[in-house]
Amino acid sequence: MLEDRIETLRSRHAHIEDEINKEISRPLPDPATITDLKRQKLRIKDEIFQLEHQH
Amino acid sequence: MPEPAEREAVADEFWAFSLDLYAHPDVAAACLRLQDERGLDVNLLLLCCWLARSGRGRLSEGDLAAAEARAAPWRRDIIEPLRAVRRALKTMPDAAPLYAESKKLELHAEREEQRVIIPGKLRNRAAAAGAEADLAANLHLYLARRGHSTDAADDLISALQSAS
């Protein structure tokens, strides 16, 4: 159950990473979008860390 | 002093770096040993590592003294009491939800401490070939300031090398 949740989060993390790379490679990347995506990525990383260090 | 948004981004970068590094069990164990056996601050250890590995080079005595001064009240008045509560909750029967909350709060406080210890002036350059030498120099500076032999960093440096 916990592993499933961590796996889901890892997949979302990878998806956001792709989104960031797509935004960066656009002709005129939007810094606000990139910042927002990076924040989302960090929140997921935080959650993964908390789940992995629950005990 | 950088703009607030820039400082926020730098703090996020430091936190993300710390989570990645701390995910390596050997690194986490070496940091905790330095914390529990020598009274060192894990966030200051991570700061030594992050500055070096992000290409921001070596801490000066002044930077480190300022970071220690800013870290001290967070550590003494917030994080250590929270840690004591969390450790007590861990031994209590039926306190698992509260234990999880206390852990989350402690982690949040660690992150806030990180924000205040980042030096005001940061160099911005690509990671240099000398990053590992800078990392050792930063750790040795911190250990020496706290009256420890530089050998005490050996386990952590070796764990960091395996983790990179």
Short mmCIF file of C-alpha atoms in Angstrom, two decimals:
data_model
loop_
_atom_site.label_atom_id
_atom_site.label_comp_id
_atom_site.label_asym_id
_atom_site.label_seq_id
_atom_site.Cartn_x
_atom_site.Cartn_y
_atom_site.Cartn_z
CA MET A 1 0.00 0.00 0.00
CA LEU A 2 2.74 2.41 1.06
CA GLU A 3 4.93 1.26 -1.83
CA ASP A 4 2.04 1.86 -4.25
CA ARG A 5 1.61 5.39 -2.95
CA ILE A 6 5.35 6.09 -3.26
CA GLU A 7 5.36 4.65 -6.77
CA THR A 8 2.42 6.89 -7.76
CA LEU A 9 4.22 9.91 -6.37
CA ARG A 10 7.43 8.98 -8.21
CA SER A 11 5.48 8.75 -11.44
CA ARG A 12 3.89 12.17 -10.84
CA HIS A 13 7.33 13.54 -10.03
CA ALA A 14 8.68 12.22 -13.34
CA HIS A 15 5.69 13.63 -15.19
CA ILE A 16 6.27 17.10 -13.75
CA GLU A 17 9.95 16.83 -14.63
CA ASP A 18 8.88 16.18 -18.23
CA GLU A 19 6.56 19.20 -18.09
CA ILE A 20 9.42 21.37 -16.86
CA ASN A 21 11.70 20.17 -19.64
CA LYS A 22 8.97 20.82 -22.22
CA GLU A 23 8.44 24.34 -20.88
CA ILE A 24 12.18 25.05 -20.82
CA SER A 25 12.58 23.91 -24.43
CA ARG A 26 9.77 26.18 -25.70
CA PRO A 27 10.88 29.29 -27.61
CA LEU A 28 9.69 31.62 -24.85
CA PRO A 29 9.54 29.64 -21.60
CA ASP A 30 7.32 31.12 -18.90
CA PRO A 31 9.36 31.56 -15.68
CA ALA A 32 6.20 31.58 -13.54
CA THR A 33 5.07 28.24 -14.97
CA ILE A 34 8.52 26.76 -14.42
CA THR A 35 8.58 28.01 -10.82
CA ASP A 36 5.12 26.60 -10.20
CA LEU A 37 6.06 23.22 -11.66
CA LYS A 38 9.28 23.14 -9.62
CA ARG A 39 7.24 23.87 -6.46
CA GLN A 40 4.87 21.01 -7.29
CA LYS A 41 7.84 18.73 -7.88
CA LEU A 42 9.36 19.69 -4.54
CA ARG A 43 6.09 19.09 -2.68
CA ILE A 44 5.95 15.59 -4.15
CA LYS A 45 9.59 14.97 -3.25
CA ASP A 46 8.76 16.09 0.31
CA GLU A 47 5.87 13.67 0.49
CA ILE A 48 7.99 10.80 -0.82
CA PHE A 49 10.66 11.59 1.79
CA GLN A 50 8.09 11.63 4.58
CA LEU A 51 6.60 8.31 3.47
CA GLU A 52 10.01 6.69 3.14
CA HIS A 53 11.05 7.88 6.60
CA GLN A 54 7.80 7.18 8.39
CA HIS A 55 9.36 5.01 11.09
CA MET B 1 20.90 40.44 -0.73
CA PRO B 2 19.00 38.55 -3.45
CA GLU B 3 15.33 39.29 -4.16
CA PRO B 4 12.81 37.33 -2.04
CA ALA B 5 11.72 35.20 -5.03
CA GLU B 6 15.32 34.38 -5.81
CA ARG B 7 16.02 33.48 -2.17
CA GLU B 8 12.93 31.29 -2.19
CA ALA B 9 14.18 29.47 -5.29
CA VAL B 10 17.61 29.03 -3.72
CA ALA B 11 16.02 27.68 -0.51
CA ASP B 12 13.95 25.24 -2.59
CA GLU B 13 17.10 24.14 -4.39
CA PHE B 14 18.92 23.55 -1.08
CA TRP B 15 15.95 21.59 0.30
CA ALA B 16 15.63 19.43 -2.82
CA PHE B 17 19.37 18.72 -2.70
CA SER B 18 19.08 17.76 0.98
CA LEU B 19 16.16 15.39 0.39
CA ASP B 20 18.06 13.69 -2.42
CA LEU B 21 21.23 13.35 -0.39
CA TYR B 22 19.45 12.21 2.75
CA ALA B 23 17.69 9.49 0.78
CA HIS B 24 21.03 7.64 0.74
CA PRO B 25 21.01 5.59 3.96
CA ASP B 26 24.79 5.80 4.47
CA VAL B 27 24.72 9.58 4.19
CA ALA B 28 21.79 9.89 6.60
CA ALA B 29 23.49 7.53 9.07
CA ALA B 30 26.80 9.42 8.93
CA CYS B 31 25.00 12.75 9.46
CA LEU B 32 23.02 11.38 12.40
CA ARG B 33 26.19 10.03 14.01
CA LEU B 34 27.81 13.46 13.76
CA GLN B 35 24.66 14.99 15.23
CA ASP B 36 24.19 12.54 18.09
CA GLU B 37 27.84 11.89 18.99
CA ARG B 38 29.39 15.29 18.32
CA GLY B 39 26.50 17.71 18.62
CA LEU B 40 26.77 18.91 15.02
CA ASP B 41 23.86 20.37 13.13
CA VAL B 42 22.77 18.23 10.16
CA ASN B 43 21.56 21.28 8.26
CA LEU B 44 24.98 22.91 8.57
CA LEU B 45 26.58 19.68 7.33
CA LEU B 46 24.18 19.72 4.39
CA LEU B 47 24.95 23.38 3.75
CA CYS B 48 28.67 22.52 3.51
CA CYS B 49 27.81 19.84 0.93
CA TRP B 50 25.27 21.84 -1.06
CA LEU B 51 27.44 24.93 -1.50
CA ALA B 52 30.30 22.79 -2.79
CA ARG B 53 28.29 20.51 -5.04
CA SER B 54 26.22 23.32 -6.53
CA GLY B 55 29.43 25.06 -7.56
CA ARG B 56 29.10 27.79 -4.94
CA GLY B 57 32.43 26.89 -3.46
CA ARG B 58 33.80 27.26 0.02
CA LEU B 59 32.29 28.75 3.13
CA SER B 60 34.26 31.52 4.77
CA GLU B 61 34.75 31.59 8.55
CA GLY B 62 32.37 34.56 8.62
CA ASP B 63 29.65 32.77 6.60
CA LEU B 64 29.87 29.76 8.86
CA ALA B 65 29.83 31.80 12.06
CA ALA B 66 26.75 33.69 10.81
CA ALA B 67 25.02 30.45 9.77
CA GLU B 68 25.75 28.87 13.17
CA ALA B 69 24.41 31.93 14.97
CA ARG B 70 21.20 31.88 12.95
CA ALA B 71 20.81 28.11 13.29
CA ALA B 72 21.29 28.02 17.06
CA PRO B 73 17.89 29.35 18.21
CA TRP B 74 16.06 27.20 15.67
CA ARG B 75 17.94 24.16 16.81
CA ARG B 76 17.75 24.83 20.55
CA ASP B 77 14.26 26.30 20.89
CA ILE B 78 12.30 24.63 18.09
CA ILE B 79 13.84 21.55 16.51
CA GLU B 80 15.31 19.84 19.58
CA PRO B 81 12.08 20.18 21.60
CA LEU B 82 10.08 18.91 18.60
CA ARG B 83 12.47 15.99 18.26
CA ALA B 84 12.10 15.14 21.95
CA VAL B 85 8.31 15.15 21.55
CA ARG B 86 8.50 12.99 18.44
CA ARG B 87 10.80 10.47 20.13
CA ALA B 88 8.49 10.33 23.17
CA LEU B 89 5.45 9.81 20.94
CA LYS B 90 7.21 6.96 19.19
CA THR B 91 7.20 4.97 22.44
CA MET B 92 3.56 5.75 23.30
CA PRO B 93 0.94 3.16 22.49
CA ASP B 94 -1.80 4.34 20.10
CA ALA B 95 0.04 7.57 19.28
CA ALA B 96 0.90 6.73 15.67
CA PRO B 97 -1.15 9.55 14.06
CA LEU B 98 0.29 12.14 16.43
CA TYR B 99 3.77 10.71 15.86
CA ALA B 100 3.32 11.16 12.09
CA GLU B 101 2.19 14.77 12.62
CA SER B 102 5.13 15.50 14.89
CA LYS B 103 7.51 14.13 12.29
CA LYS B 104 5.97 16.34 9.64
CA LEU B 105 6.28 19.37 11.89
CA GLU B 106 9.91 18.58 12.71
CA LEU B 107 10.70 18.27 9.02
CA HIS B 108 8.99 21.59 8.35
CA ALA B 109 11.07 23.22 11.08
CA GLU B 110 14.26 21.73 9.59
CA ARG B 111 13.32 23.33 6.31
CA GLU B 112 12.75 26.71 7.95
CA GLU B 113 16.16 26.45 9.59
CA GLN B 114 17.67 25.82 6.17
CA ARG B 115 16.21 29.08 4.89
CA VAL B 116 17.95 31.12 7.57
CA ILE B 117 21.39 29.54 7.27
CA ILE B 118 21.91 30.16 3.56
CA PRO B 119 24.61 32.82 3.26
CA GLY B 120 23.45 36.19 1.97
CA LYS B 121 26.01 36.30 -0.79
CA LEU B 122 26.25 33.26 -3.00
CA ARG B 123 28.55 32.67 -5.88
CA ASN B 124 26.81 31.51 -9.03
CA ARG B 125 28.91 29.43 -11.27
CA ALA B 126 28.74 26.03 -12.89
CA ALA B 127 29.78 23.12 -10.69
CA ALA B 128 33.55 23.18 -10.71
CA ALA B 129 35.97 20.32 -11.01
CA GLY B 130 37.07 21.11 -7.47
CA ALA B 131 33.64 20.58 -5.93
CA GLU B 132 34.69 17.56 -3.88
CA ALA B 133 37.74 19.41 -2.53
CA ASP B 134 35.44 22.33 -1.64
CA LEU B 135 33.07 19.91 0.06
CA ALA B 136 35.85 18.46 2.23
CA ALA B 137 37.16 21.96 2.99
CA ASN B 138 33.68 23.12 4.10
CA LEU B 139 33.15 20.10 6.33
CA HIS B 140 36.63 20.38 7.82
CA LEU B 141 36.05 24.07 8.55
CA TYR B 142 32.82 23.28 10.38
CA LEU B 143 34.35 20.41 12.37
CA ALA B 144 37.40 22.46 13.30
CA ARG B 145 35.22 25.36 14.49
CA ARG B 146 33.42 22.94 16.78
CA GLY B 147 36.71 21.57 18.13
CA HIS B 148 36.67 18.24 16.32
CA SER B 149 39.42 16.57 14.38
CA THR B 150 38.86 16.69 10.64
CA ASP B 151 39.01 12.85 10.58
CA ALA B 152 35.52 12.91 12.03
CA ALA B 153 34.22 13.84 8.57
CA ASP B 154 35.78 10.78 6.90
CA ASP B 155 32.70 8.54 7.16
CA LEU B 156 30.43 11.24 5.80
CA ILE B 157 32.78 12.12 2.95
CA SER B 158 33.08 8.48 2.00
CA ALA B 159 29.27 8.05 2.09
CA LEU B 160 28.88 11.19 -0.02
CA GLN B 161 31.32 9.88 -2.60
CA SER B 162 29.39 6.62 -2.88
CA ALA B 163 26.13 8.59 -3.19
CA SER B 164 27.26 10.79 -6.07
#
